Amino acid sequence: MWVKKGVIYKPDGSMPHSISHAQVPFAYKHKDFLRIYFSSRDKSGQSRPTFLDVDYDDPQKILYVHDKPVLELGGPGEYDETGAMPAWFVDMPNGDIWLYYTGWNRTWNSYRLSMGLAVSHDGGINFKKMFVGPIMDRSIQNPLWAAQPSVMREDDGTWRMWYISGHKCEYIHDYPEPYYRGQSATSKDGIHWEISDVPALDFDDFLHAVGRPSVFKEDGIYKMYYSYRHTRDYRTDRNQSYRLGYAESLDGTHWERKDHLVGIAKSEHPGDFDYEMIDYANYYQHNGKKYLLYNGNGFGAAGFGYAVWED
């Protein structure tokens, strides 16, 4: 079971780039501390990645909060003109860090998401876009958009990715709501990707949207934490909102959902930060312990917390 330990961080609104939200937390391990990258919003609601550093043994002990974004938005007309949300960080052999992220483009009545790639040469303090255009966008396989990748480089040099793929949009209560499922892809260089025709997590009667996969490999098995929800009233009805799921795969392509093994659920106490929803988890290990970072209410408006696995 995952044992919840409480909220780590919620923005206090004192920094221009971080007025609200601490979404999609990602655990990046340093020798003496844990760096947690996350997405925060400015007064216009535009997302940018930033980070804070915490104590390994007590993640609620914050050592440092960065005072600026690590990546700026794209220029006019670019895929990340109105938002850049971090997804996954990969250490490269030459010491660089690659950041896979989601670029946001607002449209007149909705939004469009694309997948970008940035690089840091200074240990993750500053990132710069590697290409003006996205590395994955809407296509035959991704009819609406592609976003929030979880990336792994295998021992044989093969790159693997699991991401969310927008497939249709329907008006519900006069608002366009997208449906998106889990998809996978492989690559030889981490830049050019071949998308599998097999859905990683397909639609069903309740799963209408998959949020932020977090994939790792343990004992030769691919394992994934993810969030999923219904499309109708998910912002206001906790019975329809995001909850966490768990799946396993032997080959990284064909997945079996085992949500009964997820070991964590929304709080049953109305005052808690994860009573309305629980989402956007990121799994990591340290000193033999298993940890889970995750968001709660308001898609990260309530900040992010953590849990520790106890047998």
PDB file of N, CA and C in Angstrom, residues 47-83:
ATOM      1  N   SER A  47       1.623  28.001 -18.626  1.00  0.00           N
ATOM      2  CA  SER A  47       2.498  27.105 -17.868  1.00  0.00           C
ATOM      3  C   SER A  47       3.946  27.226 -18.304  1.00  0.00           C
ATOM      4  N   ARG A  48       4.848  27.101 -17.317  1.00  0.00           N
ATOM      5  CA  ARG A  48       6.279  27.011 -17.565  1.00  0.00           C
ATOM      6  C   ARG A  48       6.886  26.049 -16.541  1.00  0.00           C
ATOM      7  N   PRO A  49       7.963  25.338 -16.897  1.00  0.00           N
ATOM      8  CA  PRO A  49       8.609  24.438 -15.937  1.00  0.00           C
ATOM      9  C   PRO A  49       9.548  25.180 -14.998  1.00  0.00           C
ATOM     10  N   THR A  50       9.576  24.744 -13.750  1.00  0.00           N
ATOM     11  CA  THR A  50      10.502  25.265 -12.757  1.00  0.00           C
ATOM     12  C   THR A  50      10.808  24.126 -11.788  1.00  0.00           C
ATOM     13  N   PHE A  51      11.457  24.410 -10.643  1.00  0.00           N
ATOM     14  CA  PHE A  51      11.790  23.315  -9.744  1.00  0.00           C
ATOM     15  C   PHE A  51      12.000  23.806  -8.319  1.00  0.00           C
ATOM     16  N   LEU A  52      12.048  22.833  -7.406  1.00  0.00           N
ATOM     17  CA  LEU A  52      12.493  23.060  -6.041  1.00  0.00           C
ATOM     18  C   LEU A  52      13.317  21.850  -5.617  1.00  0.00           C
ATOM     19  N   ASP A  53      14.136  22.026  -4.580  1.00  0.00           N
ATOM     20  CA  ASP A  53      14.966  20.955  -4.036  1.00  0.00           C
ATOM     21  C   ASP A  53      14.477  20.598  -2.640  1.00  0.00           C
ATOM     22  N   VAL A  54      14.412  19.288  -2.358  1.00  0.00           N
ATOM     23  CA  VAL A  54      13.929  18.820  -1.063  1.00  0.00           C
ATOM     24  C   VAL A  54      14.895  17.799  -0.472  1.00  0.00           C
ATOM     25  N   ASP A  55      14.719  17.547   0.801  1.00  0.00           N
ATOM     26  CA  ASP A  55      15.507  16.554   1.515  1.00  0.00           C
ATOM     27  C   ASP A  55      15.026  15.141   1.153  1.00  0.00           C
ATOM     28  N   TYR A  56      15.955  14.241   0.894  1.00  0.00           N
ATOM     29  CA  TYR A  56      15.568  12.876   0.517  1.00  0.00           C
ATOM     30  C   TYR A  56      14.754  12.180   1.600  1.00  0.00           C
ATOM     31  N   ASP A  57      15.190  12.303   2.829  1.00  0.00           N
ATOM     32  CA  ASP A  57      14.549  11.573   3.916  1.00  0.00           C
ATOM     33  C   ASP A  57      13.230  12.208   4.349  1.00  0.00           C
ATOM     34  N   ASP A  58      13.114  13.514   4.131  1.00  0.00           N
ATOM     35  CA  ASP A  58      11.883  14.229   4.473  1.00  0.00           C
ATOM     36  C   ASP A  58      11.554  15.190   3.341  1.00  0.00           C
ATOM     37  N   PRO A  59      10.869  14.717   2.285  1.00  0.00           N
ATOM     38  CA  PRO A  59      10.579  15.575   1.131  1.00  0.00           C
ATOM     39  C   PRO A  59       9.763  16.823   1.454  1.00  0.00           C
ATOM     40  N   GLN A  60       9.124  16.859   2.614  1.00  0.00           N
ATOM     41  CA  GLN A  60       8.406  18.079   2.993  1.00  0.00           C
ATOM     42  C   GLN A  60       9.362  19.169   3.499  1.00  0.00           C
ATOM     43  N   LYS A  61      10.617  18.821   3.680  1.00  0.00           N
ATOM     44  CA  LYS A  61      11.643  19.796   4.056  1.00  0.00           C
ATOM     45  C   LYS A  61      12.216  20.392   2.774  1.00  0.00           C
ATOM     46  N   ILE A  62      11.763  21.584   2.440  1.00  0.00           N
ATOM     47  CA  ILE A  62      12.175  22.247   1.199  1.00  0.00           C
ATOM     48  C   ILE A  62      13.491  22.988   1.429  1.00  0.00           C
ATOM     49  N   LEU A  63      14.493  22.685   0.600  1.00  0.00           N
ATOM     50  CA  LEU A  63      15.821  23.278   0.726  1.00  0.00           C
ATOM     51  C   LEU A  63      15.984  24.520  -0.145  1.00  0.00           C
ATOM     52  N   TYR A  64      15.264  24.560  -1.258  1.00  0.00           N
ATOM     53  CA  TYR A  64      15.432  25.656  -2.205  1.00  0.00           C
ATOM     54  C   TYR A  64      14.256  25.692  -3.171  1.00  0.00           C
ATOM     55  N   VAL A  65      13.770  26.875  -3.479  1.00  0.00           N
ATOM     56  CA  VAL A  65      12.726  27.060  -4.487  1.00  0.00           C
ATOM     57  C   VAL A  65      13.282  27.980  -5.573  1.00  0.00           C
ATOM     58  N   HIS A  66      13.317  27.490  -6.796  1.00  0.00           N
ATOM     59  CA  HIS A  66      13.881  28.280  -7.889  1.00  0.00           C
ATOM     60  C   HIS A  66      12.965  29.462  -8.200  1.00  0.00           C
ATOM     61  N   ASP A  67      13.557  30.611  -8.522  1.00  0.00           N
ATOM     62  CA  ASP A  67      12.777  31.838  -8.650  1.00  0.00           C
ATOM     63  C   ASP A  67      12.461  32.230 -10.084  1.00  0.00           C
ATOM     64  N   LYS A  68      12.656  31.314 -11.017  1.00  0.00           N
ATOM     65  CA  LYS A  68      12.344  31.612 -12.421  1.00  0.00           C
ATOM     66  C   LYS A  68      12.086  30.312 -13.168  1.00  0.00           C
ATOM     67  N   PRO A  69      11.466  30.372 -14.327  1.00  0.00           N
ATOM     68  CA  PRO A  69      11.280  29.154 -15.118  1.00  0.00           C
ATOM     69  C   PRO A  69      12.601  28.677 -15.709  1.00  0.00           C
ATOM     70  N   VAL A  70      12.686  27.378 -15.999  1.00  0.00           N
ATOM     71  CA  VAL A  70      13.906  26.834 -16.605  1.00  0.00           C
ATOM     72  C   VAL A  70      13.808  26.800 -18.124  1.00  0.00           C
ATOM     73  N   LEU A  71      12.611  27.055 -18.646  1.00  0.00           N
ATOM     74  CA  LEU A  71      12.395  27.071 -20.093  1.00  0.00           C
ATOM     75  C   LEU A  71      11.338  28.115 -20.398  1.00  0.00           C
ATOM     76  N   GLU A  72      11.623  28.949 -21.378  1.00  0.00           N
ATOM     77  CA  GLU A  72      10.652  29.971 -21.750  1.00  0.00           C
ATOM     78  C   GLU A  72       9.731  29.480 -22.861  1.00  0.00           C
ATOM     79  N   LEU A  73       8.674  30.234 -23.099  1.00  0.00           N
ATOM     80  CA  LEU A  73       7.703  29.866 -24.117  1.00  0.00           C
ATOM     81  C   LEU A  73       8.247  30.128 -25.518  1.00  0.00           C
ATOM     82  N   GLY A  74       7.626  29.473 -26.503  1.00  0.00           N
ATOM     83  CA  GLY A  74       8.027  29.665 -27.884  1.00  0.00           C
ATOM     84  C   GLY A  74       7.541  30.991 -28.441  1.00  0.00           C
ATOM     85  N   GLY A  75       8.010  31.301 -29.625  1.00  0.00           N
ATOM     86  CA  GLY A  75       7.643  32.543 -30.278  1.00  0.00           C
ATOM     87  C   GLY A  75       6.289  32.472 -30.950  1.00  0.00           C
ATOM     88  N   PRO A  76       5.865  33.574 -31.576  1.00  0.00           N
ATOM     89  CA  PRO A  76       4.551  33.632 -32.216  1.00  0.00           C
ATOM     90  C   PRO A  76       4.362  32.500 -33.229  1.00  0.00           C
ATOM     91  N   GLY A  77       3.249  31.796 -33.098  1.00  0.00           N
ATOM     92  CA  GLY A  77       2.922  30.734 -34.028  1.00  0.00           C
ATOM     93  C   GLY A  77       3.571  29.401 -33.737  1.00  0.00           C
ATOM     94  N   GLU A  78       4.501  29.346 -32.775  1.00  0.00           N
ATOM     95  CA  GLU A  78       5.166  28.086 -32.469  1.00  0.00           C
ATOM     96  C   GLU A  78       4.285  27.208 -31.576  1.00  0.00           C
ATOM     97  N   TYR A  79       4.608  25.928 -31.525  1.00  0.00           N
ATOM     98  CA  TYR A  79       3.745  24.947 -30.852  1.00  0.00           C
ATOM     99  C   TYR A  79       3.662  25.158 -29.349  1.00  0.00           C
ATOM    100  N   ASP A  80       4.618  25.876 -28.771  1.00  0.00           N
ATOM    101  CA  ASP A  80       4.645  26.128 -27.330  1.00  0.00           C
ATOM    102  C   ASP A  80       4.511  27.612 -27.008  1.00  0.00           C
ATOM    103  N   GLU A  81       3.751  28.296 -27.820  1.00  0.00           N
ATOM    104  CA  GLU A  81       3.597  29.743 -27.680  1.00  0.00           C
ATOM    105  C   GLU A  81       2.848  30.129 -26.411  1.00  0.00           C
ATOM    106  N   THR A  82       1.909  29.294 -25.954  1.00  0.00           N
ATOM    107  CA  THR A  82       1.083  29.680 -24.814  1.00  0.00           C
ATOM    108  C   THR A  82       1.234  28.736 -23.616  1.00  0.00           C
ATOM    109  N   GLY A  83       2.257  27.887 -23.641  1.00  0.00           N
ATOM    110  CA  GLY A  83       2.493  27.031 -22.487  1.00  0.00           C
ATOM    111  C   GLY A  83       3.555  25.991 -22.758  1.00  0.00           C
TER     112      GLY A  83
END
